[in-house]
mmCIF file of C-alpha atoms in Angstrom:
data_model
loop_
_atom_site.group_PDB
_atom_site.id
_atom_site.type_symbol
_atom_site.label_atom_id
_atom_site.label_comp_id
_atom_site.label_asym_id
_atom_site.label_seq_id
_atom_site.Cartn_x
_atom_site.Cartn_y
_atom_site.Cartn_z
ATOM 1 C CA UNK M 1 0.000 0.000 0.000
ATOM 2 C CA UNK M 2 0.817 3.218 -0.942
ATOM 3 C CA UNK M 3 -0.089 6.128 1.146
ATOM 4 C CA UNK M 4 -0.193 10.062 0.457
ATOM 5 C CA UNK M 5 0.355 12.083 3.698
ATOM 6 C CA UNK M 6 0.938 15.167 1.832
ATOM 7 C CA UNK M 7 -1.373 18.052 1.004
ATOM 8 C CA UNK M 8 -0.466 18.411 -2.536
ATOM 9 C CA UNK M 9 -3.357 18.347 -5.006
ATOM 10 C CA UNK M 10 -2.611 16.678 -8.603
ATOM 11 C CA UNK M 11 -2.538 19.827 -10.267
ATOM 12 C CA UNK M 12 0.128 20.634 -7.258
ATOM 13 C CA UNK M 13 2.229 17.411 -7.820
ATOM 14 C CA UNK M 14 2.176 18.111 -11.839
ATOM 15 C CA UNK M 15 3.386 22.099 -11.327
ATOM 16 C CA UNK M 16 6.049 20.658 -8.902
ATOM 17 C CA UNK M 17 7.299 17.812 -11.318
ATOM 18 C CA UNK M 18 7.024 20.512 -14.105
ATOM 19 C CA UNK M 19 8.827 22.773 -12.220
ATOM 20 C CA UNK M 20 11.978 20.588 -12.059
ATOM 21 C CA UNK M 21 12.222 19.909 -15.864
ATOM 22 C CA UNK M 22 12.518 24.106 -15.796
ATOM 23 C CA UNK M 23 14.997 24.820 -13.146
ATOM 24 C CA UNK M 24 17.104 26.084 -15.427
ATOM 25 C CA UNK M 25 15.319 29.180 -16.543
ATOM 26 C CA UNK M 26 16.565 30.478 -19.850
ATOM 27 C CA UNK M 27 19.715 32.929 -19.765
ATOM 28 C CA UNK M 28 19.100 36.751 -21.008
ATOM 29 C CA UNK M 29 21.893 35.647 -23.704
ATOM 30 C CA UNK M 30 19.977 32.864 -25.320
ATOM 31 C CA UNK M 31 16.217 34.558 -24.918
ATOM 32 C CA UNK M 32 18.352 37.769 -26.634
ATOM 33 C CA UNK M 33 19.878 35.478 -29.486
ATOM 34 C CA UNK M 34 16.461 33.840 -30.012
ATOM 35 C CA UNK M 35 15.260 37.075 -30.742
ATOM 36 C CA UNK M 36 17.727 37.946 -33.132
ATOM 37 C CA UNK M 37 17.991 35.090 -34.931
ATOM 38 C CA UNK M 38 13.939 35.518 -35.379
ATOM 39 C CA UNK M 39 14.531 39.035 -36.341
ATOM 40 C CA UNK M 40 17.543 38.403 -38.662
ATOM 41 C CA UNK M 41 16.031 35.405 -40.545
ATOM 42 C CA UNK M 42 12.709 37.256 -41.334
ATOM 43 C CA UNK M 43 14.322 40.725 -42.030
ATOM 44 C CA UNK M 44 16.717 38.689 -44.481
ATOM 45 C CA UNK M 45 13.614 37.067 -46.083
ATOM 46 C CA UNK M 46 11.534 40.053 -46.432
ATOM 47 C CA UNK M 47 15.001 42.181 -47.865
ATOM 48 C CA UNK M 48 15.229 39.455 -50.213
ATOM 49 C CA UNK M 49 11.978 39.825 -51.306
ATOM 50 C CA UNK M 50 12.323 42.880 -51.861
ATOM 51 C CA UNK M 51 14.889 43.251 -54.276
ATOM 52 C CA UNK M 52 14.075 40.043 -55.875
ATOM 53 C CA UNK M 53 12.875 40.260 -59.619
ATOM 54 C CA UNK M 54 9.713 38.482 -59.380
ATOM 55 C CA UNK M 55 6.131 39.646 -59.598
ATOM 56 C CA UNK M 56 4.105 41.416 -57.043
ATOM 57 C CA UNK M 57 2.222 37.903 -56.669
ATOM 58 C CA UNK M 58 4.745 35.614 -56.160
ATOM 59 C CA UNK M 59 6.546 37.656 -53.539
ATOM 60 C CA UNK M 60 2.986 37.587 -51.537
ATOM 61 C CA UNK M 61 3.611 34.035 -52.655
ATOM 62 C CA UNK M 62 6.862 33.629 -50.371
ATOM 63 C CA UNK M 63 5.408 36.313 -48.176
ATOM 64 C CA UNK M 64 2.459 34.413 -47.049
ATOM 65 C CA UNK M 65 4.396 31.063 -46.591
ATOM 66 C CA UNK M 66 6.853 32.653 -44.372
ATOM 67 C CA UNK M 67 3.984 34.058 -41.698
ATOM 68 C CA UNK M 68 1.834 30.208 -42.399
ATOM 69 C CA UNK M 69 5.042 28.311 -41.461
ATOM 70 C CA UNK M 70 5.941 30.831 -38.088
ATOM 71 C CA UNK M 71 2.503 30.703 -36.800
ATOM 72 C CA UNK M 72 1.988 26.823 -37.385
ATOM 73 C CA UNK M 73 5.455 26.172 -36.054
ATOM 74 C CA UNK M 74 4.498 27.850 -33.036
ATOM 75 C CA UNK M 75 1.365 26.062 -32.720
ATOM 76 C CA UNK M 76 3.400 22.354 -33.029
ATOM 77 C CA UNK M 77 5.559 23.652 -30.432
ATOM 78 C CA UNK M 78 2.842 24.989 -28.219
ATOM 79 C CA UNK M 79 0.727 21.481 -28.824
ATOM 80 C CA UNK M 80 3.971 19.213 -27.972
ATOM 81 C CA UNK M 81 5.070 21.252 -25.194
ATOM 82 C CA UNK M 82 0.924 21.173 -23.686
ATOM 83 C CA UNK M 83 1.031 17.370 -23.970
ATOM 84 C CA UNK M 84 3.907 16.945 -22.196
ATOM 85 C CA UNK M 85 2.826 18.803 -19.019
ATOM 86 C CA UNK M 86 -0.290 16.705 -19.356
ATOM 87 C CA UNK M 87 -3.034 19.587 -21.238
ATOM 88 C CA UNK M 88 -5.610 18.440 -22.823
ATOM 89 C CA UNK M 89 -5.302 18.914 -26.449
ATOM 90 C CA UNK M 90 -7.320 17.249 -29.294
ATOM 91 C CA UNK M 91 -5.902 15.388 -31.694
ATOM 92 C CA UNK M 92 -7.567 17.210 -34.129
ATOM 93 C CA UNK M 93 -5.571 20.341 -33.363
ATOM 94 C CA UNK M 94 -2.659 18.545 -32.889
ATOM 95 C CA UNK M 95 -2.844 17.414 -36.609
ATOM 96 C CA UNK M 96 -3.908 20.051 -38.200
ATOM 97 C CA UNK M 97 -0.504 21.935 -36.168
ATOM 98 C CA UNK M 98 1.732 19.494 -37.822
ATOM 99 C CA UNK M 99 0.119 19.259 -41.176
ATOM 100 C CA UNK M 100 0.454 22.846 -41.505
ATOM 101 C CA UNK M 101 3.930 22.730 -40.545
ATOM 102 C CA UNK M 102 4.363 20.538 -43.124
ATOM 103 C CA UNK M 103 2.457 21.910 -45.373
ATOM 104 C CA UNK M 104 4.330 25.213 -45.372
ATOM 105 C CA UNK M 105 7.707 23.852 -45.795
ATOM 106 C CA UNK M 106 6.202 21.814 -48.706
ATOM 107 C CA UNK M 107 4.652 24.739 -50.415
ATOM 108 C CA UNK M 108 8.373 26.456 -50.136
ATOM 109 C CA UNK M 109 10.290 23.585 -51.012
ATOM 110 C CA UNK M 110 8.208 23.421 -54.081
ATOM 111 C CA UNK M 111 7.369 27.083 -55.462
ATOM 112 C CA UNK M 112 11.515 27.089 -55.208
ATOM 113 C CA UNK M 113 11.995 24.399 -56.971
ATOM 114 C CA UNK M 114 9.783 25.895 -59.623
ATOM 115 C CA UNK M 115 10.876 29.532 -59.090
ATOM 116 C CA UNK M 116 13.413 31.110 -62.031
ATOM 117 C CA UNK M 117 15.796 32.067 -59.857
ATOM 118 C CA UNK M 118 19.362 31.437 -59.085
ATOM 119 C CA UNK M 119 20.061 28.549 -56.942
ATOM 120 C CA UNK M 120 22.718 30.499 -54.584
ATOM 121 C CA UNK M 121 19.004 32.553 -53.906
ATOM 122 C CA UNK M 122 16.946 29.776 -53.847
ATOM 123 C CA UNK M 123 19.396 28.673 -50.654
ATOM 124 C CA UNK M 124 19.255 32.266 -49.421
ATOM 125 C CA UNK M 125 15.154 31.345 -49.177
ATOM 126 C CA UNK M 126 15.239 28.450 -47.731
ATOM 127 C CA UNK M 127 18.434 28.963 -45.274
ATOM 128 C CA UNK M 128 16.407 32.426 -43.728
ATOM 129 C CA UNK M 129 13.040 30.485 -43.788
ATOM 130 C CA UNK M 130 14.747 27.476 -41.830
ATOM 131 C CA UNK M 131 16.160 30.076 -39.500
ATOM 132 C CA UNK M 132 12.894 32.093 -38.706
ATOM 133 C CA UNK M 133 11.036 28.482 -37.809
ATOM 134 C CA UNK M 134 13.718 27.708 -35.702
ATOM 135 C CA UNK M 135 14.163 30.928 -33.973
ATOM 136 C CA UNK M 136 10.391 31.458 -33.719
ATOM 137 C CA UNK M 137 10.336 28.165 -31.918
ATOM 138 C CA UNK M 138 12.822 29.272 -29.899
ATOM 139 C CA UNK M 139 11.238 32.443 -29.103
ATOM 140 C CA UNK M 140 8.235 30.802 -27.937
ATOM 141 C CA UNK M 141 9.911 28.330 -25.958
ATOM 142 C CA UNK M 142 11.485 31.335 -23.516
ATOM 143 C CA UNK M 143 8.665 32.763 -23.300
ATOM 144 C CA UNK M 144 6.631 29.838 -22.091
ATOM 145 C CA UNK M 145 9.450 29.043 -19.759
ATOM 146 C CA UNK M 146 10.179 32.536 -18.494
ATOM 147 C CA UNK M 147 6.504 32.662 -18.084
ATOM 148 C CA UNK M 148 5.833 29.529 -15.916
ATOM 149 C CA UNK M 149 8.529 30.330 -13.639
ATOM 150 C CA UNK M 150 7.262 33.580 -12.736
ATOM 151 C CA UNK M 151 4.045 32.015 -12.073
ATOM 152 C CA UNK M 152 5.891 29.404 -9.973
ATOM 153 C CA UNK M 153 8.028 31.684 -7.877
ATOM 154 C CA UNK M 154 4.621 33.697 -6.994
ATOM 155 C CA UNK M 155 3.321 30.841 -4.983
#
């Protein structure tokens, strides 16, 4: 037999084991470079766009895959990182999060590959889009974290 003399609630016991996984809070110096790496790798895709010789249409093209694949990376992150503290979250969401993921580094991969441009740009594209998903995952991340351990050093 197992018994519980302690006053901890569930939710209690969860926040504590949570709070273990996060006791190392993230550093100024790594929520700073998360930052600008986001800022970098979408400034660098937007500049590029910019200056690039293509029509109005298919920079809204690149434009609008860019913001699709940094919100839906977010949401993956922000789906994987509820399960694992144990919040509910449908599988439904949770699909459609990583099919969009997907879905926007498909829909890069491919107007690229069809896109008359130079391949040194081409890897310009798809170096600052890998960086922005990355960083904005990243970005999220600290914030999440920095966020839960304020809320756990108030109690």
């Amino acid at each position: 037999m197992n018994y519980n003399f302690s006053n901890d609630t569930g939710e209690e016991k969860n926040k504590k084991k949570i709070q273990k996984e996060f006791d190392n809070k993230p550093t100024p110096a790594f929520i700073g470079a998360s930052w600008v790496a986001l800022v970098a790798g979408m400034l660098a895709f937007c500049v590029g766009l910019s200056n690039a010789a293509m029509l109005l249409n298919e920079k809204g093209y690149y434009l609008t895959i860019l913001l699709f694949g940094l919100f839906s990376a977010v949401s993956v992150q922000k789906n994987v990182r509820d399960r694992l503290e144990g919040t509910e979250v449908t599988d439904m969401y949770y699909g459609i999060s990583w099919f969009a993921a997907l879905a926007s580094i498909t829909l890069l991969v491919i107007g690229l590959w069809n896109a008359d441009l130079n391949l040194s740009e081409k890897g310009f594209y798809g170096m600052s889009f890998t960086l922005s998903l990355f960083a904005a995952i990243a970005v999220q991340k600290n914030t999440r974290d920095k966020k839960f351990i304020e809320s756990t050093e108030e109690v």
